[in-house]
Amino acid sequence: MRSYSLIAFAKINLYLEILGDRPDGYHELVMVMQSVDLADRIDLRANGTDTIRIYCNHPQVPNDNTNLAYQAAELMSQQFSDAFARYGAVDIAIHKQIPVGAGLAGGSANAAAVLVGLDMIWKLGLTQSEIQELAAQLGSDIPFCVSGGTALATGRGEKLATLPDLDHLYVVLAKYRGLWVATPWAYKMYRQIFSESYLRDPDDLESRLRQVHSGPMIAAIAQRDSRQIGQLLHNDLEKVVLPEYPKVARLREAFQRTATLGTMMSGSGPTVFALAESQAQAQQIKEQVGHAIADPDLELWVTKFNQCGLQVAEG
Ligand code: ATP
């Protein structure tokens, strides 16, 4: 088949702890990542030329080689030059639903879709872990976006351990349309303020990782204990993003006043999410927060935990 459509799901972070610095300039992280069913559609079509072409319907997403999805196709064409020569490049059309610069890994999900889609179009037969190795060369969240579901992510986010599925939970997502946060800025600020407390000894890092792995959040996930999960949500980046963006802090407070299981900023923000046990409860939380804030710039979605990062929609 020469064309595929893939559905690429957003993610939220149920847990994000910054442990220390890495020699490669990234941070040593421990995160619990969760796919949610807010998604972009990526249409891929072999174009019979040697030029990758990209189009996205969102004005903030670049239609050139700075687009992460373009870079994914470029990496594949370099790695698999025989297949590229035989089948040619692709046209990539991204239909954006995931808000941009939101902490929901929209760009990463698009890149993951291109890696998986090209594997199919070029009939490469790569394994998921082979695709994830390529994904790690492009960005830290991309390996997770390939597999999705619920996972513990360590290293700079590229080392993954699958966790039991939590498909029973609903999520309300909220983001101000005119507000976005650059992920590198958030990490840089965090380093400036908190690097004194970074773990530097590899043994200390190892021991903290083990603590988290055998700690209460992972246990709550294993037991599918929604209340505990809600109470144990954590994100170190809130410490730098919330003071800089008071609107986001107020949004989080508004969620806290509802019957949510728990609320937190996702990734580097500015999206705030709230967990709910049922769709009806999620809908009620959405309405309550929409009413309390009453700002036309605020967008709210009711979504559900998803068991995968990507889905093939049609040929
Ligand atoms: P993360 O949670 O992984 O940090 P994010 O959700 O905060 O990601 P993205 O929506 O992925 O952020 O976009 C961040 C920046 O990347 C945007 O400013 C955008 O211009 C650029 N970008 C490049 N390619 C894409 C893409 N395919 N989709 C969205 N943004 C892209």
mmCIF file of C-alpha atoms and ligand atoms in Angstrom:
data_model
loop_
_atom_site.group_PDB
_atom_site.id
_atom_site.type_symbol
_atom_site.label_atom_id
_atom_site.label_comp_id
_atom_site.label_asym_id
_atom_site.label_seq_id
_atom_site.Cartn_x
_atom_site.Cartn_y
_atom_site.Cartn_z
ATOM 1 C CA MET A 1 0.000 0.000 0.000
ATOM 2 C CA ARG A 2 1.343 3.465 -0.927
ATOM 3 C CA SER A 3 -0.687 5.596 1.465
ATOM 4 C CA TYR A 4 -1.681 5.409 5.102
ATOM 5 C CA SER A 5 -3.559 7.538 7.611
ATOM 6 C CA LEU A 6 -2.446 7.332 11.202
ATOM 7 C CA ILE A 7 -4.059 8.657 14.356
ATOM 8 C CA ALA A 8 -1.396 10.070 16.700
ATOM 9 C CA PHE A 9 -2.484 10.505 20.316
ATOM 10 C CA ALA A 10 -1.425 13.198 22.790
ATOM 11 C CA LYS A 11 0.137 12.354 26.151
ATOM 12 C CA ILE A 12 -0.036 13.721 29.655
ATOM 13 C CA ASN A 13 2.471 13.243 32.473
ATOM 14 C CA LEU A 14 1.002 11.700 35.611
ATOM 15 C CA TYR A 15 4.425 12.092 37.223
ATOM 16 C CA LEU A 16 7.474 14.120 36.254
ATOM 17 C CA GLU A 17 10.504 14.363 38.526
ATOM 18 C CA ILE A 18 13.775 15.993 37.512
ATOM 19 C CA LEU A 19 16.669 14.102 39.091
ATOM 20 C CA GLY A 20 19.751 15.817 37.711
ATOM 21 C CA ASP A 21 21.838 16.895 34.750
ATOM 22 C CA ARG A 22 23.199 14.656 32.010
ATOM 23 C CA PRO A 23 26.487 15.048 30.163
ATOM 24 C CA ASP A 24 24.523 15.465 26.877
ATOM 25 C CA GLY A 25 22.866 18.646 28.209
ATOM 26 C CA TYR A 26 19.473 17.049 28.854
ATOM 27 C CA HIS A 27 17.990 16.294 32.265
ATOM 28 C CA GLU A 28 17.840 12.927 33.978
ATOM 29 C CA LEU A 29 14.102 12.338 34.425
ATOM 30 C CA VAL A 30 11.651 9.894 35.870
ATOM 31 C CA MET A 31 8.142 10.197 34.438
ATOM 32 C CA VAL A 32 4.879 8.342 34.167
ATOM 33 C CA MET A 33 3.477 8.999 30.711
ATOM 34 C CA GLN A 34 -0.111 8.369 29.677
ATOM 35 C CA SER A 35 -1.713 8.514 26.217
ATOM 36 C CA VAL A 36 -5.059 10.296 25.947
ATOM 37 C CA ASP A 37 -7.535 10.122 23.093
ATOM 38 C CA LEU A 38 -7.056 13.675 21.800
ATOM 39 C CA ALA A 39 -5.297 13.083 18.483
ATOM 40 C CA ASP A 40 -3.926 14.432 15.199
ATOM 41 C CA ARG A 41 -4.454 12.631 11.896
ATOM 42 C CA ILE A 42 -1.383 12.163 9.719
ATOM 43 C CA ASP A 43 -1.933 11.272 6.046
ATOM 44 C CA LEU A 44 1.110 9.805 4.325
ATOM 45 C CA ARG A 45 1.334 9.218 0.590
ATOM 46 C CA ALA A 46 4.293 8.031 -1.470
ATOM 47 C CA ASN A 47 4.863 10.873 -3.967
ATOM 48 C CA GLY A 48 7.281 9.180 -6.389
ATOM 49 C CA THR A 49 9.789 12.048 -6.133
ATOM 50 C CA ASP A 50 12.908 12.565 -4.023
ATOM 51 C CA THR A 51 11.338 15.490 -2.122
ATOM 52 C CA ILE A 52 9.541 15.199 1.213
ATOM 53 C CA ARG A 53 6.572 17.577 1.229
ATOM 54 C CA ILE A 54 4.704 18.600 4.358
ATOM 55 C CA TYR A 55 1.496 20.463 5.075
ATOM 56 C CA CYS A 56 -0.250 21.248 8.351
ATOM 57 C CA ASN A 57 -3.550 23.110 8.773
ATOM 58 C CA HIS A 58 -2.348 24.873 11.974
ATOM 59 C CA PRO A 59 -0.756 28.336 11.548
ATOM 60 C CA GLN A 60 1.810 27.764 14.327
ATOM 61 C CA VAL A 61 3.139 24.541 12.857
ATOM 62 C CA PRO A 62 5.969 24.951 10.332
ATOM 63 C CA ASN A 63 5.469 23.594 6.791
ATOM 64 C CA ASP A 64 9.197 23.003 6.276
ATOM 65 C CA ASN A 65 12.173 20.965 7.426
ATOM 66 C CA THR A 66 11.858 22.269 11.006
ATOM 67 C CA ASN A 67 8.658 20.252 11.426
ATOM 68 C CA LEU A 68 9.398 17.181 13.568
ATOM 69 C CA ALA A 69 7.350 15.011 11.203
ATOM 70 C CA TYR A 70 9.518 16.169 8.282
ATOM 71 C CA GLN A 71 12.639 15.379 10.306
ATOM 72 C CA ALA A 72 11.286 11.883 10.975
ATOM 73 C CA ALA A 73 10.856 11.281 7.222
ATOM 74 C CA GLU A 74 14.325 12.701 6.556
ATOM 75 C CA LEU A 75 15.910 10.392 9.138
ATOM 76 C CA MET A 76 14.126 7.391 7.610
ATOM 77 C CA SER A 77 15.312 8.352 4.102
ATOM 78 C CA GLN A 78 18.912 8.564 5.359
ATOM 79 C CA GLN A 79 18.719 5.277 7.289
ATOM 80 C CA PHE A 80 16.927 3.334 4.551
ATOM 81 C CA SER A 81 18.343 4.831 1.382
ATOM 82 C CA ASP A 82 17.536 1.719 -0.725
ATOM 83 C CA ALA A 83 13.840 1.874 0.170
ATOM 84 C CA PHE A 84 13.864 5.637 -0.374
ATOM 85 C CA ALA A 85 15.425 5.169 -3.829
ATOM 86 C CA ARG A 86 12.908 2.433 -4.664
ATOM 87 C CA TYR A 87 9.645 3.938 -3.353
ATOM 88 C CA GLY A 88 10.455 7.649 -3.255
ATOM 89 C CA ALA A 89 9.588 10.324 -0.712
ATOM 90 C CA VAL A 90 6.234 11.061 0.904
ATOM 91 C CA ASP A 91 3.652 13.815 1.165
ATOM 92 C CA ILE A 92 2.779 14.373 4.831
ATOM 93 C CA ALA A 93 -0.496 16.102 5.742
ATOM 94 C CA ILE A 94 -1.062 16.833 9.429
ATOM 95 C CA HIS A 95 -4.613 17.546 10.597
ATOM 96 C CA LYS A 96 -3.995 19.203 13.989
ATOM 97 C CA GLN A 97 -6.323 18.688 16.896
ATOM 98 C CA ILE A 98 -3.653 18.551 19.625
ATOM 99 C CA PRO A 99 -2.894 22.106 20.777
ATOM 100 C CA VAL A 100 0.604 23.306 19.878
ATOM 101 C CA GLY A 101 3.294 24.043 22.495
ATOM 102 C CA ALA A 102 0.950 22.622 25.096
ATOM 103 C CA GLY A 103 2.986 19.989 26.967
ATOM 104 C CA LEU A 104 0.968 17.290 25.203
ATOM 105 C CA ALA A 105 3.752 16.085 22.855
ATOM 106 C CA GLY A 106 1.842 16.923 19.675
ATOM 107 C CA GLY A 107 4.950 17.293 17.517
ATOM 108 C CA SER A 108 6.462 14.130 18.964
ATOM 109 C CA ALA A 109 3.279 12.174 18.221
ATOM 110 C CA ASN A 110 3.378 13.385 14.596
ATOM 111 C CA ALA A 111 7.011 12.280 14.224
ATOM 112 C CA ALA A 112 6.180 8.867 15.719
ATOM 113 C CA ALA A 113 3.371 8.470 13.159
ATOM 114 C CA VAL A 114 5.749 9.214 10.266
ATOM 115 C CA LEU A 115 8.294 6.633 11.481
ATOM 116 C CA VAL A 116 5.630 3.934 11.753
ATOM 117 C CA GLY A 117 3.896 4.976 8.519
ATOM 118 C CA LEU A 118 7.103 4.935 6.481
ATOM 119 C CA ASP A 119 7.999 1.531 7.907
ATOM 120 C CA MET A 120 4.719 0.324 6.358
ATOM 121 C CA ILE A 121 4.918 2.237 3.063
ATOM 122 C CA TRP A 122 8.516 1.146 2.482
ATOM 123 C CA LYS A 123 7.764 -2.415 3.698
ATOM 124 C CA LEU A 124 10.740 -2.365 6.072
ATOM 125 C CA GLY A 125 9.344 -4.750 8.685
ATOM 126 C CA LEU A 126 11.008 -2.945 11.597
ATOM 127 C CA THR A 127 10.236 -4.054 15.151
ATOM 128 C CA GLN A 128 8.728 -1.596 17.617
ATOM 129 C CA SER A 129 12.021 -1.334 19.491
ATOM 130 C CA GLU A 130 13.930 -0.665 16.244
ATOM 131 C CA ILE A 131 11.469 2.157 15.494
ATOM 132 C CA GLN A 132 11.893 3.463 19.045
ATOM 133 C CA GLU A 133 15.683 3.542 18.647
ATOM 134 C CA LEU A 134 15.253 5.783 15.604
ATOM 135 C CA ALA A 135 12.663 7.820 17.510
ATOM 136 C CA ALA A 136 15.136 8.514 20.326
ATOM 137 C CA GLN A 137 17.479 10.177 17.816
ATOM 138 C CA LEU A 138 14.748 12.726 17.013
ATOM 139 C CA GLY A 139 13.364 13.614 20.432
ATOM 140 C CA SER A 140 12.989 12.372 23.985
ATOM 141 C CA ASP A 141 9.180 11.902 23.965
ATOM 142 C CA ILE A 142 8.999 10.231 20.540
ATOM 143 C CA PRO A 143 9.794 6.638 21.648
ATOM 144 C CA PHE A 144 6.857 6.837 24.078
ATOM 145 C CA CYS A 145 4.580 8.201 21.333
ATOM 146 C CA VAL A 146 5.389 5.106 19.210
ATOM 147 C CA SER A 147 4.072 2.688 21.842
ATOM 148 C CA GLY A 148 1.893 4.863 24.098
ATOM 149 C CA GLY A 149 -0.457 3.547 26.767
ATOM 150 C CA THR A 150 0.876 3.874 30.311
ATOM 151 C CA ALA A 151 4.657 3.785 30.777
ATOM 152 C CA LEU A 152 7.475 4.670 33.112
ATOM 153 C CA ALA A 153 10.016 6.776 31.228
ATOM 154 C CA THR A 154 13.565 7.336 32.489
ATOM 155 C CA GLY A 155 16.875 8.654 31.122
ATOM 156 C CA ARG A 156 15.862 11.767 29.175
ATOM 157 C CA GLY A 157 12.468 10.116 28.684
ATOM 158 C CA GLU A 158 13.480 7.605 26.011
ATOM 159 C CA LYS A 159 13.929 4.528 28.242
ATOM 160 C CA LEU A 160 10.528 2.944 28.659
ATOM 161 C CA ALA A 161 8.976 0.321 30.881
ATOM 162 C CA THR A 162 5.362 -0.563 30.162
ATOM 163 C CA LEU A 163 2.943 -0.200 33.082
ATOM 164 C CA PRO A 164 -0.517 -1.786 33.443
ATOM 165 C CA ASP A 165 -3.171 -0.054 31.328
ATOM 166 C CA LEU A 166 -5.330 2.556 33.043
ATOM 167 C CA ASP A 167 -7.996 2.740 30.371
ATOM 168 C CA HIS A 168 -10.806 3.378 32.881
ATOM 169 C CA LEU A 169 -9.976 7.020 33.640
ATOM 170 C CA TYR A 170 -11.276 10.215 32.018
ATOM 171 C CA VAL A 171 -9.306 13.442 31.698
ATOM 172 C CA VAL A 172 -10.394 17.048 31.316
ATOM 173 C CA LEU A 173 -7.730 19.055 29.478
ATOM 174 C CA ALA A 174 -7.629 22.846 29.561
ATOM 175 C CA LYS A 175 -5.410 25.274 27.708
ATOM 176 C CA TYR A 176 -5.525 28.971 26.926
ATOM 177 C CA ARG A 177 -5.435 29.287 23.128
ATOM 178 C CA GLY A 178 -3.064 32.257 23.214
ATOM 179 C CA LEU A 179 -0.625 30.779 25.715
ATOM 180 C CA TRP A 180 2.172 28.323 25.041
ATOM 181 C CA VAL A 181 5.375 27.374 26.820
ATOM 182 C CA ALA A 182 8.669 26.487 25.149
ATOM 183 C CA THR A 183 9.894 23.254 26.705
ATOM 184 C CA PRO A 184 13.624 24.258 26.581
ATOM 185 C CA TRP A 185 12.791 27.464 28.501
ATOM 186 C CA ALA A 186 11.056 25.528 31.288
ATOM 187 C CA TYR A 187 13.988 23.140 31.774
ATOM 188 C CA LYS A 188 16.512 25.973 31.611
ATOM 189 C CA MET A 189 14.654 27.915 34.294
ATOM 190 C CA TYR A 190 14.436 24.816 36.435
ATOM 191 C CA ARG A 191 18.190 24.311 36.161
ATOM 192 C CA GLN A 192 18.853 27.944 37.077
ATOM 193 C CA ILE A 193 16.787 27.714 40.239
ATOM 194 C CA PHE A 194 17.114 24.113 41.409
ATOM 195 C CA SER A 195 20.427 22.721 40.141
ATOM 196 C CA GLU A 196 21.841 22.894 43.700
ATOM 197 C CA SER A 197 19.554 20.026 44.634
ATOM 198 C CA TYR A 198 20.426 17.838 41.612
ATOM 199 C CA LEU A 199 21.682 14.320 42.301
ATOM 200 C CA ARG A 200 25.238 14.029 40.997
ATOM 201 C CA ASP A 201 26.441 10.682 42.265
ATOM 202 C CA PRO A 202 25.357 7.837 39.901
ATOM 203 C CA ASP A 203 24.580 5.672 42.955
ATOM 204 C CA ASP A 204 22.199 8.334 44.298
ATOM 205 C CA LEU A 205 20.497 8.571 40.901
ATOM 206 C CA GLU A 206 20.143 4.800 40.731
ATOM 207 C CA SER A 207 18.737 4.653 44.230
ATOM 208 C CA ARG A 208 16.166 7.426 43.566
ATOM 209 C CA LEU A 209 15.047 5.623 40.400
ATOM 210 C CA ARG A 210 14.569 2.431 42.390
ATOM 211 C CA GLN A 211 12.587 4.343 45.036
ATOM 212 C CA VAL A 212 10.201 5.765 42.441
ATOM 213 C CA HIS A 213 9.906 2.383 40.739
ATOM 214 C CA SER A 214 8.887 0.685 43.962
ATOM 215 C CA GLY A 215 7.050 3.773 45.253
ATOM 216 C CA PRO A 216 3.397 4.665 45.794
ATOM 217 C CA MET A 217 2.544 5.965 42.274
ATOM 218 C CA ILE A 218 3.638 2.784 40.522
ATOM 219 C CA ALA A 219 1.844 0.713 43.180
ATOM 220 C CA ALA A 220 -1.357 2.766 42.731
ATOM 221 C CA ILE A 221 -1.191 2.188 38.958
ATOM 222 C CA ALA A 222 -0.665 -1.564 39.444
ATOM 223 C CA GLN A 223 -3.752 -1.617 41.705
ATOM 224 C CA ARG A 224 -5.707 0.686 39.353
ATOM 225 C CA ASP A 225 -6.403 2.796 42.436
ATOM 226 C CA SER A 226 -7.850 5.959 40.854
ATOM 227 C CA ARG A 227 -8.025 7.972 44.073
ATOM 228 C CA GLN A 228 -4.396 7.306 44.947
ATOM 229 C CA ILE A 229 -3.276 8.078 41.390
ATOM 230 C CA GLY A 230 -5.135 11.387 41.586
ATOM 231 C CA GLN A 231 -3.470 12.291 44.870
ATOM 232 C CA LEU A 232 0.015 11.284 43.790
ATOM 233 C CA LEU A 233 0.139 13.363 40.582
ATOM 234 C CA HIS A 234 3.407 15.299 40.517
ATOM 235 C CA ASN A 235 5.259 17.618 38.144
ATOM 236 C CA ASP A 236 8.491 19.410 39.137
ATOM 237 C CA LEU A 237 8.102 21.847 36.215
ATOM 238 C CA GLU A 238 5.076 23.412 37.926
ATOM 239 C CA LYS A 239 7.616 25.086 40.244
ATOM 240 C CA VAL A 240 8.880 27.264 37.397
ATOM 241 C CA VAL A 241 5.885 27.501 35.065
ATOM 242 C CA LEU A 242 3.121 28.385 37.563
ATOM 243 C CA PRO A 243 4.907 31.432 39.055
ATOM 244 C CA GLU A 244 5.662 32.742 35.546
ATOM 245 C CA TYR A 245 2.135 32.123 34.234
ATOM 246 C CA PRO A 246 -0.396 33.089 36.957
ATOM 247 C CA LYS A 247 -3.299 32.292 34.593
ATOM 248 C CA VAL A 248 -2.166 28.666 34.569
ATOM 249 C CA ALA A 249 -1.903 28.646 38.367
ATOM 250 C CA ARG A 250 -5.459 30.027 38.615
ATOM 251 C CA LEU A 251 -6.699 27.416 36.152
ATOM 252 C CA ARG A 252 -5.201 24.683 38.309
ATOM 253 C CA GLU A 253 -6.864 26.192 41.406
ATOM 254 C CA ALA A 254 -10.212 26.218 39.583
ATOM 255 C CA PHE A 255 -9.814 22.489 38.852
ATOM 256 C CA GLN A 256 -8.899 21.881 42.471
ATOM 257 C CA ARG A 257 -12.245 23.298 43.578
ATOM 258 C CA THR A 258 -14.114 20.590 41.611
ATOM 259 C CA ALA A 259 -14.751 16.938 42.487
ATOM 260 C CA THR A 260 -11.690 15.850 40.482
ATOM 261 C CA LEU A 261 -9.535 12.905 41.571
ATOM 262 C CA GLY A 262 -6.523 15.172 41.078
ATOM 263 C CA THR A 263 -5.186 17.956 38.879
ATOM 264 C CA MET A 264 -1.733 18.802 37.487
ATOM 265 C CA MET A 265 0.047 20.630 34.686
ATOM 266 C CA SER A 266 1.176 18.324 31.867
ATOM 267 C CA GLY A 267 4.870 18.311 30.866
ATOM 268 C CA SER A 268 6.190 21.850 30.506
ATOM 269 C CA GLY A 269 2.617 23.158 30.296
ATOM 270 C CA PRO A 270 0.645 25.235 29.942
ATOM 271 C CA THR A 271 -2.067 22.545 29.630
ATOM 272 C CA VAL A 272 -3.641 21.631 32.954
ATOM 273 C CA PHE A 273 -5.484 18.331 33.293
ATOM 274 C CA ALA A 274 -7.898 16.887 35.823
ATOM 275 C CA LEU A 275 -8.727 13.214 36.317
ATOM 276 C CA ALA A 276 -12.247 11.864 36.641
ATOM 277 C CA GLU A 277 -13.756 8.452 37.284
ATOM 278 C CA SER A 278 -16.549 8.728 34.714
ATOM 279 C CA GLN A 279 -17.419 10.655 31.593
ATOM 280 C CA ALA A 280 -20.313 12.321 33.449
ATOM 281 C CA GLN A 281 -17.959 13.492 36.197
ATOM 282 C CA ALA A 282 -15.454 14.767 33.614
ATOM 283 C CA GLN A 283 -18.205 16.670 31.818
ATOM 284 C CA GLN A 284 -19.319 18.227 35.104
ATOM 285 C CA ILE A 285 -15.731 19.304 35.927
ATOM 286 C CA LYS A 286 -15.350 20.803 32.459
ATOM 287 C CA GLU A 287 -18.558 22.814 32.835
ATOM 288 C CA GLN A 288 -17.668 23.981 36.337
ATOM 289 C CA VAL A 289 -14.210 25.227 35.314
ATOM 290 C CA GLY A 290 -15.516 26.756 32.070
ATOM 291 C CA HIS A 291 -18.092 28.632 34.138
ATOM 292 C CA ALA A 292 -15.638 29.691 36.887
ATOM 293 C CA ILE A 293 -13.084 31.096 34.435
ATOM 294 C CA ALA A 294 -15.448 32.247 31.671
ATOM 295 C CA ASP A 295 -12.643 33.319 29.310
ATOM 296 C CA PRO A 296 -13.294 32.799 25.552
ATOM 297 C CA ASP A 297 -9.567 32.065 25.146
ATOM 298 C CA LEU A 298 -9.835 28.975 27.352
ATOM 299 C CA GLU A 299 -10.327 25.671 25.524
ATOM 300 C CA LEU A 300 -11.504 22.553 27.375
ATOM 301 C CA TRP A 301 -11.726 18.931 26.240
ATOM 302 C CA VAL A 302 -13.106 15.777 27.821
ATOM 303 C CA THR A 303 -10.850 12.876 26.873
ATOM 304 C CA LYS A 304 -10.122 9.355 28.064
ATOM 305 C CA PHE A 305 -6.937 7.426 28.803
ATOM 306 C CA ASN A 306 -5.842 5.555 25.713
ATOM 307 C CA GLN A 307 -4.057 2.222 25.477
ATOM 308 C CA CYS A 308 -1.803 3.067 22.541
ATOM 309 C CA GLY A 309 0.123 5.975 21.052
ATOM 310 C CA LEU A 310 -0.735 5.371 17.398
ATOM 311 C CA GLN A 311 -3.468 3.758 15.383
ATOM 312 C CA VAL A 312 -3.595 3.033 11.672
ATOM 313 C CA ALA A 313 -6.832 4.548 10.412
ATOM 314 C CA GLU A 314 -7.102 3.621 6.717
ATOM 315 C CA GLY A 315 -5.044 2.989 3.620
HETATM 316 P P1 ATP B 1 6.357 18.386 24.388
HETATM 317 O O1 ATP B 1 5.248 18.035 25.361
HETATM 318 O O2 ATP B 1 6.957 17.167 23.702
HETATM 319 O O3 ATP B 1 7.369 19.302 24.926
HETATM 320 P P2 ATP B 1 4.661 20.335 23.225
HETATM 321 O O4 ATP B 1 3.280 19.740 23.235
HETATM 322 O O5 ATP B 1 4.968 21.264 24.356
HETATM 323 O O6 ATP B 1 5.688 19.151 23.183
HETATM 324 P P3 ATP B 1 4.569 20.773 20.397
HETATM 325 O O7 ATP B 1 3.114 20.967 20.171
HETATM 326 O O8 ATP B 1 5.130 19.463 20.041
HETATM 327 O O9 ATP B 1 4.923 21.108 21.924
HETATM 328 O O10 ATP B 1 5.308 21.960 19.638
HETATM 329 C C1 ATP B 1 6.433 22.643 20.107
HETATM 330 C C2 ATP B 1 7.026 23.475 18.974
HETATM 331 O O11 ATP B 1 7.491 22.611 17.951
HETATM 332 C C3 ATP B 1 6.034 24.423 18.328
HETATM 333 O O12 ATP B 1 6.468 25.723 18.572
HETATM 334 C C4 ATP B 1 6.053 24.122 16.833
HETATM 335 O O13 ATP B 1 6.309 25.268 16.065
HETATM 336 C C5 ATP B 1 7.176 23.122 16.638
HETATM 337 N N1 ATP B 1 6.763 21.962 15.816
HETATM 338 C C6 ATP B 1 7.524 21.330 14.912
HETATM 339 N N2 ATP B 1 6.871 20.306 14.342
HETATM 340 C C7 ATP B 1 5.645 20.273 14.896
HETATM 341 C C8 ATP B 1 4.514 19.429 14.716
HETATM 342 N N3 ATP B 1 4.502 18.422 13.830
HETATM 343 N N4 ATP B 1 3.426 19.660 15.496
HETATM 344 C C9 ATP B 1 3.441 20.668 16.404
HETATM 345 N N5 ATP B 1 4.479 21.500 16.594
HETATM 346 C C10 ATP B 1 5.579 21.306 15.857
#
